[in-house]
Phi, psi and omega in degrees: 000122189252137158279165191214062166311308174286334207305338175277344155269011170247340170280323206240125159265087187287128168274189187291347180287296218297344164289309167301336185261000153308309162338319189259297214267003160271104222141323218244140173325118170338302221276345161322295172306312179272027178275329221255351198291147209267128187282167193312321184315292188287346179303306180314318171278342184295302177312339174282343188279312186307309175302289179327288189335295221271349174299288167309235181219178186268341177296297192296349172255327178292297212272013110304319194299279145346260199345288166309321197296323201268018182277333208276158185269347193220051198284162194276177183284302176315352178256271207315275177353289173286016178259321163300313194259009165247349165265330153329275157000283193300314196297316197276352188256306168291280178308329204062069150228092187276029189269325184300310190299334181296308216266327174277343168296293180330321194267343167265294191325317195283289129031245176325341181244008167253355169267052177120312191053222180332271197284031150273274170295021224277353184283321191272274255274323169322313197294295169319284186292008161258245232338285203303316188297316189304321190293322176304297198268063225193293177277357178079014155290074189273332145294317167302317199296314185287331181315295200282331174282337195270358159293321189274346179281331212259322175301301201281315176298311196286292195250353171227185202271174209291306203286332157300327176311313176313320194272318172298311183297340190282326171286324190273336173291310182320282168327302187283325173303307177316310176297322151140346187302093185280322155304291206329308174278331163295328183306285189305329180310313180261013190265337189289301170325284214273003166255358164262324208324310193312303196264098205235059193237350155234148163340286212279009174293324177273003138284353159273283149007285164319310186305305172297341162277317158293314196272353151286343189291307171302331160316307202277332167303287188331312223259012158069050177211075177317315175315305182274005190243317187300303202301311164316314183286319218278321161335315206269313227270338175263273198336305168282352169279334175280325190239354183322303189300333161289016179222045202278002180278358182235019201304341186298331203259317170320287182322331189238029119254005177297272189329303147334332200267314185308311182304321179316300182311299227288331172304330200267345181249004164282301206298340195242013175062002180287075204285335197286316176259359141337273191302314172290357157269350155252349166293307168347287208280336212267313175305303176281237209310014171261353199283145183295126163090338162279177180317057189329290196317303183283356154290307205291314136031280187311314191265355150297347182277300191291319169299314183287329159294327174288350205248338176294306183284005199029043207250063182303307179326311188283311178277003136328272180329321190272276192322343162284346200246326143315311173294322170279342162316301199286354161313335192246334198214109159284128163201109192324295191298331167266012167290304165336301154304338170301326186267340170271014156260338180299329204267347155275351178269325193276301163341303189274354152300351203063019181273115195268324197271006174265336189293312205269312171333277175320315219267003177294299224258018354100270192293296182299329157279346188268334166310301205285333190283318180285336179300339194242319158309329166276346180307311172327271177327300164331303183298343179255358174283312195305332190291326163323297200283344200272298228269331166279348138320326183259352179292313232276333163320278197313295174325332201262334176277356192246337168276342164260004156297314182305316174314311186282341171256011164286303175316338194270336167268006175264333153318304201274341132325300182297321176300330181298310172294346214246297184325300210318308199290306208310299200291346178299281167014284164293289214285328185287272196319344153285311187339286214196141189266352158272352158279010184296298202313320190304337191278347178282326173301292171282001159296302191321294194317303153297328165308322184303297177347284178306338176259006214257287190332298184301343185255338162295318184320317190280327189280352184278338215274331179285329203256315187295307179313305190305277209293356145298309170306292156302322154321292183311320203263349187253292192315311185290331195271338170269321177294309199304300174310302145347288183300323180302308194316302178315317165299268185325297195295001183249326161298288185310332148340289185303326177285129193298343193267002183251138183273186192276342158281352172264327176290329187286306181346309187285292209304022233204309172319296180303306175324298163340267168357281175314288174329334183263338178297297187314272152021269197292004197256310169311308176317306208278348195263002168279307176311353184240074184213046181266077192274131186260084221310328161344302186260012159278155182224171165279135210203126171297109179293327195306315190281318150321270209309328206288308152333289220288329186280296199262034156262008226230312194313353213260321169240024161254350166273358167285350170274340170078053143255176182241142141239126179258114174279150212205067189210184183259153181286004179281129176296143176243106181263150162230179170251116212225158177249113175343297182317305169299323185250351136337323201262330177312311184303324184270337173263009169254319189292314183284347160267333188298328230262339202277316206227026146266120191300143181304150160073014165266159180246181203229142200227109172246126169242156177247128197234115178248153149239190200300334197241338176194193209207143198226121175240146200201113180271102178272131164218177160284034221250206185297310183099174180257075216302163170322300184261026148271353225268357151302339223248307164352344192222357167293155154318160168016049186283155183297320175305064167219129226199118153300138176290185222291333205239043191041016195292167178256162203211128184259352182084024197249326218266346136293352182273333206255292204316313182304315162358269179318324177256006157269349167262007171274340216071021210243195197212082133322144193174156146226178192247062209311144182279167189277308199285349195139156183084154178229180221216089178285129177244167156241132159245123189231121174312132173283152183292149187284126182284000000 
């Protein structure tokens, strides 16, 4: 069964302008579009850029392309963008390399957020993040790939038209179907359907219709529910026969998805052994899409289908023929997974011959490709647990330079004591001695004494000085030795999650793991961020709160959504600056939001609003929530307070990240509290002084 995520760059020959100019206008609001119009200059070099590709090579045009582009002295934002998304372009459309186009995604995004982002640009920044998820989901990066379609999903209901929306749920069914989540994908697939079906006024709208019904069909194949994957194709297959005649410049394109629906049909009467209505639906399908320029992969697909129905029926005669018309296929056209079947059906055709030792022979080569093929998919998966691990290596670098800053300025303020202690005595000294020069001997006396003191201090001091190093040293060394394992745990137990090979007692199991794991990770993170709550009046700046919280909300949606909440904002688009150390009242924000999100009932929404007067700016996280019982509510802001309650979904709560926050806004001047609401729920605020003009 070939699925068919790709099939619109193999079917439809888009050229590279009309691929660069997805980047930008799909999606995207008029007025968005005439922001974006490009000056004569650049019009010039683009089209010359455009000749090259298709005269030349797509290298010699990326490198004109640069070349012209540092000639111009001012480029506009909208030239830098489209300078971005024709090389986005070449890689993910020409080249395949989608690694590049990720990285070339990143730079129109990075781009886009620093001219406005979103709520500037909410059309581009959409655009953007489908780039970003197709190149991610390429690489088999199916998580990161769904983060970004479900942001650009979340970006389209709100704010753009029915048909961008259509198109992210259709990417968020592609991602959960790649995971096996198969209801999941019927579920977007068919949320995807019903916001196009109407508007059927283009082609690719009405190839997408099709599409999305064959690939419920095939979900519904997965879920082992043949009866429904027969009734969908047969659904794709009258549609396309009803609307086919309004597209006759495309009359070329019709057969071979009709030909795809047939390979389909035909799995579902393999799957019922009905073999007899099998084969003329795949010689059908194998015939049409076997024609130069249609869908070369899925005829071969198909007749590797056809051969294992001849080796089922012992029809050898027949299946010789096709596995021969297959080899000579693969001369032209790579493809891992049907080489493979090849050598296990050649090794089942030599089998049912009685040749057994060319049967074992295939079935060698067979074996070793198909090892090499899971081989390289774990390579994958690996490669993204080590980025994990790189990357809680460099949390764990940064933590370790912020404990030996805190160390040298405890030293420098037990210096600055001491000099302090050594005046005081000086000044005794003197002053007795002037008194009187017969309090001289007393006062020599009491020197001895202190001196003895001091020096008793100073030998408590080094040792103490001795006892913080060891348990730094044992901080560190428990942090290095837990986090790394941990974090590896959390990763592999959420990849194993996903595997289809695990029954539903090894998933809650893995899932028992994970949890642990997280919940213990959390622990140490809090432990570390109480020990860090030393404000360096330095590293405050002037700083947008509006653009802070607002950050701070869409690293946040992703895990209010695993609850099916909403967070909702609430403020004037005018910047309110304050003077803040960023870091710090970042973490204050992200711990009131992450409890509303925590002691929040599933499917409720969450209210964060920014309020100024003439004298300070008031931020206030509202939820629908547990609410605060009486007698915690003295207790919420102590350390390793006793008030502490698992959220509505058993998540755990250590009682550390209200305490570090009031910390944190009272070395601001600032004021923290809360409300219980009349209706339910509770209401956290912050008050912070605006800076003196």
């Amino acid at each position: 069964m070939s699925f068919r995520y790709t099939k619109k760059y193999k079917i439809f020959t888009w050229p590279i302008a009309f691929a660069c100019s997805l980047v930008f206008f799909w999606g995207c609001k008029q007025k968005e579009k005439d922001q974006l119009k490009l000056s004569a200059q650049y019009q010039a070099i683009f089209k010359q850029t455009l000749i090259i590709h298709d005269k030349y090579n797509p290298d010699s045009a990326q490198k004109y392309i640069d070349a012209a582009f540092r000639e111009i002295k001012s480029p506009t934002l909208n030239e830098r963008l489209n300078r971005l998304g024709f090389h986005y372009a070449v890689m993910f459309t020409t080249k395949k390399d989608f690694l590049k186009a990720r990285i070339y995604a990143d730079s129109i995004l990075n781009l886009i957020n620093k001219n406005g982002g979103q709520q500037k640009y909410p059309g581009f920044y959409a655009n953007c993040r489908l780039s970003l998820g197709d190149a991610a989901f390429e690489l088999k990066d199916y998580n990161t790939a769904y983060q970004n379609f479900f942001i650009g999903y979340q970006i389209g209901k709100n704010q753009l038209d029915r048909r961008v929306t259509s198109e992210f749920l259709y990417r968020m069914g592609m991602v959960t179907f790649k995971q096996g989540h198969y209801a999941l994908a019927v579920k977007y697939f068919k949320e995807s359907l019903g916001l196009i079906k109407s508007t059927n006024d283009t082609f690719v709208t009405f190839y997408r219709n099709q599409e999305l019904m064959d690939n419920i069909g095939i979900a519904f194949f997965r879920l082992n529910k043949p009866d429904s994957a027969m009734a969908y194709y047969n659904h794709a297959l009258h549609y396309i026969t009803s609307n086919s005649y309004r597209f006759p410049e495309k009359a070329d394109l019709t057969p071979v998805a009709q030909a795809v629906i047939y390979g389909n049909q035909a799995d579902v009467y393999i799957k019922k052994k009905d073999y007899n209505s099998a084969i003329p639906l795949l010689k059908k399908s194998i015939a049409i899409n076997s024609i130069k320029h249609h869908d070369n992969n899925d005829a071969l697909v198909n007749m590797v289908k056809l051969a294992d129905v001849y080796g089922r029926n012992n029809r050898t005669d027949s299946m010789k023929i096709e596995l021969d018309t297959i080899k000579h296929k693969l001369s032209a056209i790579s493809n891992g997974d049907v080489k493979a079947n090849w050598y296990r059906l050649m090794s089942e055709y030599y089998s049912l011959n009685n040749k057994h030792a060319e049967a074992f022979d295939y079935l060698k080569k067979y074996n070793s490709l198909k090892d090499s093929l899971d081989e390289n998919n774990r390579l994958l998966r690996e490669a993204n647990v080590t980025e994990q691990l790189t990357n809680f290596d460099k949390e764990r670098q940064i933590t370790l330079l912020k404990t030996n800053y805190r160390i040298q300025r405890t030293y420098l303020l037990l210096a600055v004591m001491f000099i302090i202690m050594s005046l005081v005595i000086a000044f005794l000294i003197y002053r007795n001695w002037q008194r009187s020069k017969h309090d001289f001997k007393v006062v020599k006396m009491l020197n001895h004494e202190i001196n003895e003191q001091k020096a008793s201090l100073q030998h408590t001091l080094d040792k103490l000085n001795d006892s913080s190093r060891e348990k730094d040293r044992i901080l560190h060394t428990v942090a290095h030795d837990l986090r790394n394992p941990l974090g590896g745990i959390s990763a592999l137990s959420n990849m194993m999650v996903n595997d289809t090979n695990c029954n539903d007692e090894q998933k809650e199991f893995i899932g028992i793991i994970k949890e642990s794991a997280d919940n213990s990770l959390e622990l140490i993170n809090e432990l570390f961020e109480a020990a860090d709550l030393v404000l360096d009046d330095t590293r405050k700046q002037l700083v947008d709160i509006n653009t802070l919280v607002n950050n701070s909300i869409e690293l946040l949606k992703f895990k209010a959504a695993e609850k099916n909440q909403h967070i909702v904002l609430s403020h004037n688009n005018t910047p309110l600056y304050l003077l803040i150390n960023r870091e710090k009242i970042w973490r204050v924000i992200s711990n009131l939001i992450i409890n509303a999100i925590k002691f929040s009932p599933a499917g409720t929404n969450i209210f964060v609003s920014i309020d100024e007067s003439p004298v300070n700016a008031t931020i206030a996280v509202k939820d629908n929530g547990i609410g605060i019982p009486d007698h915690m509510q003295t207790k919420v802001f102590n350390m390793f307070t006793e008030a502490k309650r698992p959220g509505t979904m058993g998540e755990k709560s250590f009682g550390l990240g209200l305490s570090i926050s009031k910390q944190i806004v009272e070395a601001h001047n600032g004021k923290i509290w809360f409300e219980n609401n009349p209706q339910g729920g509770t209401t956290f605020l912050i008050s912070i002084d605006k800076p003196v003009a």
